[in-house]
Coordinates of C-alpha atoms in Angstrom, one line a residue:
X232 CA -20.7 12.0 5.0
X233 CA -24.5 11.2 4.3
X234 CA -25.2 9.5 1.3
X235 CA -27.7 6.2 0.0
X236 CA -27.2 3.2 -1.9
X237 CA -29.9 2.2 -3.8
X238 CA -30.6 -1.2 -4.5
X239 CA -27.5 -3.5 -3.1
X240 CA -27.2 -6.7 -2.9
X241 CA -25.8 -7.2 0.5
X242 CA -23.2 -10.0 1.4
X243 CA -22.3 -10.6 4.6
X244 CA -23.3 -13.9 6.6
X245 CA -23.0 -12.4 9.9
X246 CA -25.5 -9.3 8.8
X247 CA -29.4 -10.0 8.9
X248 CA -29.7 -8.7 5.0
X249 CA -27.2 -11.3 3.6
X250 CA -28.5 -12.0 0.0
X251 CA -31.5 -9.3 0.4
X252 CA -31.4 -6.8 -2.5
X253 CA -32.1 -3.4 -0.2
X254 CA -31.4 0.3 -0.2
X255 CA -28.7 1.7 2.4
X256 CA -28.7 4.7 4.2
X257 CA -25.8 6.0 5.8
X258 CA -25.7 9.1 8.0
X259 CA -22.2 10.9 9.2
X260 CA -20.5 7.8 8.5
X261 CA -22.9 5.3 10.4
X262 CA -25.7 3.2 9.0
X263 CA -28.9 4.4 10.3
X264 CA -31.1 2.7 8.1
X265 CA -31.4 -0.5 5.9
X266 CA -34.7 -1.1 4.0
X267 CA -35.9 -2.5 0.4
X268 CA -37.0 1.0 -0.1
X269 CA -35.6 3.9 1.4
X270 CA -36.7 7.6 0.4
X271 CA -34.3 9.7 -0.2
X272 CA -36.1 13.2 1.6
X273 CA -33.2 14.7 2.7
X274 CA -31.7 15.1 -1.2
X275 CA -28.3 12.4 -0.2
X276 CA -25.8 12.0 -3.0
X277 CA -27.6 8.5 -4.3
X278 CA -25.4 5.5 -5.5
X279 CA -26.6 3.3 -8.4
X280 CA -24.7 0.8 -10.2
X281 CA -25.2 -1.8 -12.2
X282 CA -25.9 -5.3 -10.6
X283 CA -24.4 -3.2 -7.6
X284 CA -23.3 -6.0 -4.4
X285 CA -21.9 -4.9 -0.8
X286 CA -20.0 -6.3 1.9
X287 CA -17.7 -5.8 4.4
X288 CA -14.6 -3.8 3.7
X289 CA -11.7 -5.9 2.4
X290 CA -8.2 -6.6 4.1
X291 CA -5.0 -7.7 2.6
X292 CA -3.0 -9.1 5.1
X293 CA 0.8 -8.6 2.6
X294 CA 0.7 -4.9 1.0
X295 CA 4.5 -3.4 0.0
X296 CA 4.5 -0.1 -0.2
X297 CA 8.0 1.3 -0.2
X298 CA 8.0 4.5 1.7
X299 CA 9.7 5.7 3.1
X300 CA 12.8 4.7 0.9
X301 CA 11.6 3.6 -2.2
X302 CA 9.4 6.6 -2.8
X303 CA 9.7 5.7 -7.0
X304 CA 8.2 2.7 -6.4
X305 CA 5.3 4.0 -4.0
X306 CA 4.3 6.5 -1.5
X307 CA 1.8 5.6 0.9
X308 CA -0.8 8.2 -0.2
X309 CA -1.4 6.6 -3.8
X310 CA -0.7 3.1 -2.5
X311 CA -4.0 3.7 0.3
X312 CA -5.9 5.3 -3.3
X313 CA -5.2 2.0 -5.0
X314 CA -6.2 0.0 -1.8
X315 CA -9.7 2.1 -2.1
X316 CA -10.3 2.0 -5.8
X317 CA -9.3 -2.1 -5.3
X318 CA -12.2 -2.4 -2.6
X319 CA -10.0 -2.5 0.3
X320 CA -10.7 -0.5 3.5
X321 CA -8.0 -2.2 5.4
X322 CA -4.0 -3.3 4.5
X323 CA -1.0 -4.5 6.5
X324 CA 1.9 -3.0 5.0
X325 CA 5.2 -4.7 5.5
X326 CA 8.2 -3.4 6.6
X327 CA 10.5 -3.6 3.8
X328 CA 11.3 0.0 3.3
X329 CA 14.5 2.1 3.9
X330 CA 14.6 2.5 6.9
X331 CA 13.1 -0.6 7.7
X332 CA 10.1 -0.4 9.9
X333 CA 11.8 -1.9 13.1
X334 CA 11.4 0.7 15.9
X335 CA 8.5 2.5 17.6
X336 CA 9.0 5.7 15.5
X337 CA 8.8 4.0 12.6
X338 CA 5.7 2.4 13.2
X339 CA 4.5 5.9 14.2
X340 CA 5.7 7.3 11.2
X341 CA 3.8 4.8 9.1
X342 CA 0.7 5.6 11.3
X343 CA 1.3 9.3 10.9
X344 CA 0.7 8.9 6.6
X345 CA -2.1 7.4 6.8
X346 CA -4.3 9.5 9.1
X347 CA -7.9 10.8 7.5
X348 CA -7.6 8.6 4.6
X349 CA -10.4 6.2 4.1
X350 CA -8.3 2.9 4.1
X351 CA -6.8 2.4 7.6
X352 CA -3.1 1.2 7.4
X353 CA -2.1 -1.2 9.9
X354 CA 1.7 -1.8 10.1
X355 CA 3.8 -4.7 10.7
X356 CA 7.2 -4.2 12.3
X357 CA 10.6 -5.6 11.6
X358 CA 10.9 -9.3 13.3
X359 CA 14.6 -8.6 13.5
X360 CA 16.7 -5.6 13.4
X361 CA 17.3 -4.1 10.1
X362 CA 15.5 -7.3 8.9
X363 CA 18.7 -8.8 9.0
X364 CA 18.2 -11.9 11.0
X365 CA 20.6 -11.5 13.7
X366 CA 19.0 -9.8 16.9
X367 CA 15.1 -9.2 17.7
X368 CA 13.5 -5.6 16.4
X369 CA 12.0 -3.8 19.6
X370 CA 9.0 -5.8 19.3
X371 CA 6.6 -5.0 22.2
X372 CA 7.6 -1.1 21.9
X373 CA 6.5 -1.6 18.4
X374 CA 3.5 -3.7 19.7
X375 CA 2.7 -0.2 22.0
X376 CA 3.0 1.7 18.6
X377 CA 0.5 0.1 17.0
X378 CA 2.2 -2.8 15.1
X379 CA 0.0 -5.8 14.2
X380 CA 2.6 -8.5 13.6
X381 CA 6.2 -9.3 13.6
X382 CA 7.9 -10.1 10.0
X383 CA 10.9 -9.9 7.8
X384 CA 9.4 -9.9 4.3
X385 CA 10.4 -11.8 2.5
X386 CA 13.5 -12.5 4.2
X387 CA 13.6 -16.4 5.7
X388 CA 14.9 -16.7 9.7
X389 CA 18.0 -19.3 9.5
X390 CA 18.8 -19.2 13.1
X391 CA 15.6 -21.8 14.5
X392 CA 16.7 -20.4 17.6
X393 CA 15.8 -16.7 17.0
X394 CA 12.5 -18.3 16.4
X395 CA 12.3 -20.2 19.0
X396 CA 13.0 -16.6 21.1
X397 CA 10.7 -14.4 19.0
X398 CA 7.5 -16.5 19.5
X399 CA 8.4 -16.7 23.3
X400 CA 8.5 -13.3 23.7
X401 CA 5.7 -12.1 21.6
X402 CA 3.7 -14.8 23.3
X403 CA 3.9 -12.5 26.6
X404 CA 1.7 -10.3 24.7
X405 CA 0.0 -12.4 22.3
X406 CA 2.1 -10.7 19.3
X407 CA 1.6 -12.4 15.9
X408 CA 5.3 -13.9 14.7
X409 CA 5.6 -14.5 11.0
X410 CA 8.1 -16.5 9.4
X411 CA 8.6 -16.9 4.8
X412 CA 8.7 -20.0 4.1
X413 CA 12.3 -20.6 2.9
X414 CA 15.5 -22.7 3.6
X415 CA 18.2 -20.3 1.8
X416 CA 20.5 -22.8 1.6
X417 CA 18.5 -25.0 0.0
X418 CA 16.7 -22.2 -2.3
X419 CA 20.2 -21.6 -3.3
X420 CA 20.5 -18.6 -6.0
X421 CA 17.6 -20.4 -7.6
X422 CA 14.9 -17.7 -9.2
X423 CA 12.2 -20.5 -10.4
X424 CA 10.4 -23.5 -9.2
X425 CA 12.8 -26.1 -9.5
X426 CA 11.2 -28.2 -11.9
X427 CA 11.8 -29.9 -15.6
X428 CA 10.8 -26.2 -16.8
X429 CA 13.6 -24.4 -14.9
X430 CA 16.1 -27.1 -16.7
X431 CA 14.4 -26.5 -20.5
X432 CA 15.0 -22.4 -19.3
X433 CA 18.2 -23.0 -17.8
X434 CA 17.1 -20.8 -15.1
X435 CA 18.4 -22.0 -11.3
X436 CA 15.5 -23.8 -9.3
X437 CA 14.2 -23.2 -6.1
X438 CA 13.1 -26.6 -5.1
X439 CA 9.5 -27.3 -3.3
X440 CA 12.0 -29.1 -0.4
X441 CA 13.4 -25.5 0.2
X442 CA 9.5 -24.6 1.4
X443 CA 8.8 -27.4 3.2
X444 CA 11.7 -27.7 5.8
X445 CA 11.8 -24.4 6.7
X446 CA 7.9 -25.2 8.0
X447 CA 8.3 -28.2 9.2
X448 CA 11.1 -26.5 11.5
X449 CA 9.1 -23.4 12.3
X450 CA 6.0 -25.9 13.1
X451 CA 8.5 -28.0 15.5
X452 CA 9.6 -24.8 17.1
X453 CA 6.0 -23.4 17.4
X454 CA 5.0 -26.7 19.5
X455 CA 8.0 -26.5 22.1
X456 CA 7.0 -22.6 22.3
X457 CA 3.4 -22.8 22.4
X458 CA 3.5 -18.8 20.6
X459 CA 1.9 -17.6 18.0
X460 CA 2.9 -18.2 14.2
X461 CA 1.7 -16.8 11.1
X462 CA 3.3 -18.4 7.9
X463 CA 2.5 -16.1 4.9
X464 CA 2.2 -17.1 0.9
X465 CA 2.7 -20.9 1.1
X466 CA 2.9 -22.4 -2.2
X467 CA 3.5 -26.1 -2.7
X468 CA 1.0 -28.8 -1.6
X469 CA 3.5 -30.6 1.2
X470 CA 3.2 -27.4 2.8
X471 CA -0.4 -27.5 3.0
X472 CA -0.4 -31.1 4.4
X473 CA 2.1 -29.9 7.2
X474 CA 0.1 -26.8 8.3
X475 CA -3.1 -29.3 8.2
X476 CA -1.2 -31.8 10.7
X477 CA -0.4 -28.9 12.8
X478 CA -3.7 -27.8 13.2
X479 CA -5.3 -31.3 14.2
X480 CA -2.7 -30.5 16.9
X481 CA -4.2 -27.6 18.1
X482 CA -1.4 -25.6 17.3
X483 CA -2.0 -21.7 16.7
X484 CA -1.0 -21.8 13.4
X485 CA -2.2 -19.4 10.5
X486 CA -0.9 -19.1 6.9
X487 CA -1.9 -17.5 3.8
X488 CA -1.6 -17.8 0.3
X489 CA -0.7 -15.9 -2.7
X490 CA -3.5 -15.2 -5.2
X491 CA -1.2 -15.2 -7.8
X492 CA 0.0 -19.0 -6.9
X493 CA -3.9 -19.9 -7.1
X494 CA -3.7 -19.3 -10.7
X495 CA -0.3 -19.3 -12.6
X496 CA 2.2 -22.5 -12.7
X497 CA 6.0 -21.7 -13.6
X498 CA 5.1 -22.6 -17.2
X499 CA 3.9 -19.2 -17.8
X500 CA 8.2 -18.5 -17.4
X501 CA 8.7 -19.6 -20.8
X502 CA 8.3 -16.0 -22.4
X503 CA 11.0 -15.2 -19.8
X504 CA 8.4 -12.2 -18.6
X505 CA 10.0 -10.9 -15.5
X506 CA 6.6 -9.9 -14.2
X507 CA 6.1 -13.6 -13.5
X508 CA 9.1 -13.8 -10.8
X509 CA 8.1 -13.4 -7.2
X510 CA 8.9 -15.1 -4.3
X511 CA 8.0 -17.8 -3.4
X512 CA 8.2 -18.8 -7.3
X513 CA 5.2 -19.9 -9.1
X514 CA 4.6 -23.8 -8.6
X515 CA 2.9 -26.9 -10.3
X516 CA -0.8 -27.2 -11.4
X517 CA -0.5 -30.4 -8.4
X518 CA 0.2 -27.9 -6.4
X519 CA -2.7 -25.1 -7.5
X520 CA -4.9 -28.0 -7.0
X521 CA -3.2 -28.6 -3.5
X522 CA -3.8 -24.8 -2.2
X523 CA -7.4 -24.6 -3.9
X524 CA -8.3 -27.6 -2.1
X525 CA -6.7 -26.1 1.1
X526 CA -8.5 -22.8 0.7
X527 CA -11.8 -24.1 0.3
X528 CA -11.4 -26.6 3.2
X529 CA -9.9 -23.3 5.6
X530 CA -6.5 -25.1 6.0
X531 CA -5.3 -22.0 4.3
X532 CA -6.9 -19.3 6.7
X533 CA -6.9 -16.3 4.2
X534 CA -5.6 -15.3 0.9
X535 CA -3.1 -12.0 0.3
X536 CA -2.6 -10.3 -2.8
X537 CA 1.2 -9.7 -2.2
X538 CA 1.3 -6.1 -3.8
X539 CA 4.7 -5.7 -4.5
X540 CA 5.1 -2.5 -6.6
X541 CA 9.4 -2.9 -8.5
X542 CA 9.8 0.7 -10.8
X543 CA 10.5 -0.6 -14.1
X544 CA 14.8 -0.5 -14.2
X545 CA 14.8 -3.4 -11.6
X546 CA 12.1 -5.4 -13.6
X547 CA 12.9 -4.6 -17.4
X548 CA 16.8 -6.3 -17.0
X549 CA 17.8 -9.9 -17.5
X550 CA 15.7 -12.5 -15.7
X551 CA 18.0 -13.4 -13.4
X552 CA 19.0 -9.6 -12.0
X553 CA 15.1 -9.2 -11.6
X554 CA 13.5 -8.1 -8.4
X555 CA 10.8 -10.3 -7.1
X556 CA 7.4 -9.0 -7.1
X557 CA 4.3 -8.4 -8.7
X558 CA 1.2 -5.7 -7.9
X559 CA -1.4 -7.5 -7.3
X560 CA -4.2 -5.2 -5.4
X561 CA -6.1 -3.7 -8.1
X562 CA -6.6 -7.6 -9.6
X563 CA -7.1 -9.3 -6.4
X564 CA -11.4 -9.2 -6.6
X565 CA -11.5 -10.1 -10.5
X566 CA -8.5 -13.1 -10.0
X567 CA -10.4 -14.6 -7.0
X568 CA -13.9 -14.4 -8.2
X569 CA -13.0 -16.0 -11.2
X570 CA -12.1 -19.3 -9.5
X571 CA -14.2 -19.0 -6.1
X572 CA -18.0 -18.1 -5.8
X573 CA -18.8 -14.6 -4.2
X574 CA -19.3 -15.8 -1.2
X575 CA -16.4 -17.3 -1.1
X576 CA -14.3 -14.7 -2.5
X577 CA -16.0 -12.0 -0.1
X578 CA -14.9 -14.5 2.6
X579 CA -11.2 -15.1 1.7
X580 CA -10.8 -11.2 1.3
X581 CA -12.2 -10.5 5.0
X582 CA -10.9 -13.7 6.9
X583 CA -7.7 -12.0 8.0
X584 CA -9.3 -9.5 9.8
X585 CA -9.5 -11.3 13.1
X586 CA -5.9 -12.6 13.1
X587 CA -4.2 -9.2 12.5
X588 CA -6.5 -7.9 15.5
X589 CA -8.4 -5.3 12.8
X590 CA -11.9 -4.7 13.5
X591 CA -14.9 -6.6 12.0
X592 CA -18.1 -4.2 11.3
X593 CA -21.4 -6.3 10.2
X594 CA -23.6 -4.8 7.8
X595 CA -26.0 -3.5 10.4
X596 CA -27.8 -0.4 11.7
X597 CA -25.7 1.4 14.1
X598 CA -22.5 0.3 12.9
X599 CA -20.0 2.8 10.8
X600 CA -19.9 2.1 7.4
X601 CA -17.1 0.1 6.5
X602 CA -18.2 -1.6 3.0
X603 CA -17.1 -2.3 -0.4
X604 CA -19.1 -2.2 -3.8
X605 CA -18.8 -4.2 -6.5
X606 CA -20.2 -5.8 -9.5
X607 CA -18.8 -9.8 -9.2
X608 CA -20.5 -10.7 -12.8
X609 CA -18.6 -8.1 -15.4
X610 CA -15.7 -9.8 -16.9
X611 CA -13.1 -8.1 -19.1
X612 CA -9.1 -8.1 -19.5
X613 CA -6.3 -6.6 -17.2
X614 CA -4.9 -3.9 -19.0
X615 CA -2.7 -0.4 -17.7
X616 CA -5.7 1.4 -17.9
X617 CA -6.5 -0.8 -14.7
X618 CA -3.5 -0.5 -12.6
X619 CA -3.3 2.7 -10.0
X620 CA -0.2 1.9 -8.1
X621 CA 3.1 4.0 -9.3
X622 CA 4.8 0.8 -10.8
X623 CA 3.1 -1.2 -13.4
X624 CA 4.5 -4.6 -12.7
X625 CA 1.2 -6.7 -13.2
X626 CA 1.5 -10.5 -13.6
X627 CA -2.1 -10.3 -14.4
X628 CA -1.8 -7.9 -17.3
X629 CA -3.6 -9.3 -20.4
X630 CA -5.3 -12.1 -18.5
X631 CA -9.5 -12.2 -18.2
X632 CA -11.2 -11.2 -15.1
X633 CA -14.0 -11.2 -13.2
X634 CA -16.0 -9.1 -11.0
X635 CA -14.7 -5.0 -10.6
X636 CA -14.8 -2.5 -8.6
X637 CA -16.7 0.5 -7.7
X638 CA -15.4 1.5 -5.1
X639 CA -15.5 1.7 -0.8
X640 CA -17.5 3.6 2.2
X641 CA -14.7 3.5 5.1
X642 CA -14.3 6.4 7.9
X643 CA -17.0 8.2 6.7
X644 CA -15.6 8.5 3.8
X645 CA -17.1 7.9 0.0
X646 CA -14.5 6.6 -2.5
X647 CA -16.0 5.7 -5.8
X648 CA -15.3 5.1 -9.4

């Protein structure tokens, strides 16, 4: 693929062009030349867009996309599309299919659907068999496969010690453990924050508390282990102030947030929209504040846009019957820019890069081309017309954004809308 981008704003801190407004020349997938003017005498497909900004590729560290299994919901093939058209040119994709993804094959499998596609799919296996949280998945053979991490989506560990074993045996080969954040007998059958909303709903709560043991355990267990622990979508401010003690300790300790929980409080429940239940629930504005705060100050190591795609017959039933989840790939650039700067946002979206052990590729001559392009100043509202994943269960739907899309240069490779 040889093509040139014409005037882009480049943003990247690690490449020598950050903030320089330059033309791009890329050549059989590798950058061979960047200038402020660049002719174009070998007649390259050009790319001009408005108020047109690069970086590195993006990576979502928490994609669902249900194959194999759940095939209605989506297939690989137009999940990786959405990834692209979203600016991504990287995803972990969880395990929570039928089959689970708990074995080498599987992991293989995975691998197998997503070869020559422009967005390169790394999968996390199965932390326990069948994700069921009795006996450890075949972790290193799944490590062998190709396997970035170890986690039960969505599905918390009760047994501490099954943790206690998992992050001593990955620690033999430095595998990433990840534990949700959840107590289940505390959480209960709640399907809300716990809060004086959940009572004027008379919806069951899931109380803040139910968070907050389960990583105060984990982070116990991590420090008599000494392993390796991820803790994805965190969502009360306690947490936060845990995690932060933890790493004054020197602990290896990462965690992430939902971008979703960065912007909506369980208030937006009252209209009883089932788009608005995912797990964990949507909190307080205390604790926004809490999370923003911890983002900025890199307590919170990355953010994740949970993409979650439910087909409509387990979302369009009575709130309580719901399935947790919401899309969240094609508004994860507009959400975040409309509350970060675009440094800051182009940071959060690449930061989990070195954690899940994916490449990192400056904007420099000689390297492959692994960009994204966007526009972070157009602002306009979510709608359908938005949303390329198979299911259309968008929390964002209706809401303002800011910043789109144009599209991604990732194994040479040209996807753009």
């Amino acid at each position: 693929m040889n093509v040139l981008v014409k005037s882009a704003t480049i943003v990247d801190p690690k490449s020598d062009f950050h903030n320089q407004t330059v033309d791009i020349l890329i050549e059989k997938g590798t950058i061979s030349q960047i200038s402020k003017r660049i002719q174009n005498s070998k007649n390259y497909k050009e790319i001009r867009r408005d108020n047109l900004h690069v970086s590195q590729g993006w990576f979502d560290s928490s994609v669902s996309f249900g194959e194999p299994g759940y095939e209605e919901r989506e297939t690989i093939a137009n999940g990786l599309d959405t990834a692209a058209k979203s600016g991504f040119t990287a995803v972990a994709v969880n395990a929570n299919t039928n089959p689970v993804i708990d074995s080498y094959a599987n992991i293989s499998f995975l691998k197998s659907k997503a070869e020559k596609h422009a967005v390169n799919l790394y999968p996390i296996g199965a932390l326990t068999k069948h994700s069921d949280g009795i006996d450890l998945a075949e972790l290193f053979d799944m490590k062998t496969a190709g396997a970035v991490a170890f986690y039960d989506y969505q599905h918390p560990i009760a047994n501490p010690n099954l943790m206690k074993l998992a992050l001593q045996y990955a620690s033999n080969f430095k595998g990433l453990v990840c534990s949700f954040p959840q107590e289940s007998k505390i959480s209960g059958l709640g399907v809300m924050n716990e809060n004086v909303t959940s009572t004027s709903l008379g919806l069951k709560g899931n109380p803040a508390l139910a968070e907050e043991l389960q990583v105060a355990r984990d982070l116990f267990i991590l420090e008599y282990t000494e392993g390796k622990l991820h803790i994805p979508t965190i969502s009360t401010a306690k947490s936060v102030e845990l995690i932060r003690a933890a790493k004054q300790k020197k602990l290896d300790v990462s965690c992430s947030v939902a971008i979703h929980n960065l912007i909506f409080t369980d208030e937006h429940l009252k209209t009883f929209n089932t788009n608005f239940k995912v797990l964990p629930p949507l909190r307080t504005q205390k604790d926004i504040d809490a999370l923003i705060s911890g983002v900025k100050d890199g307590i919170i190591d990355m953010v994740t846009s949970d993409h979650n795609p439910i087909d409509i017959e387990d979302k369009k039933i009575e709130f309580d019957y719901a399935k947790y989840g919401t899309i969240g790939l094609e508004s994860a650039f507009g959400a975040l820019n409309s509350i970060f700067t675009i440094k800051k946002t182009v940071e959060l979206l690449t930061n989990g890069r070195e954690r899940y052990a994916v490449d990192t590729t400056p904007i420099a001559v000689g390297n492959s081309a692994n960009l994204t392009l966007f526009n972070p100043n157009s602002t306009y509202t979510f709608t359908k017309d938005h949303m390329f994943s198979r299911s259309k269960n968008a929390m964002f739907e209706g809401h303002n954004l800011k910043g789109n899309v144009y599209g991604i240069i990732a194994n040479n490779q040209l996807v753009i809308q």
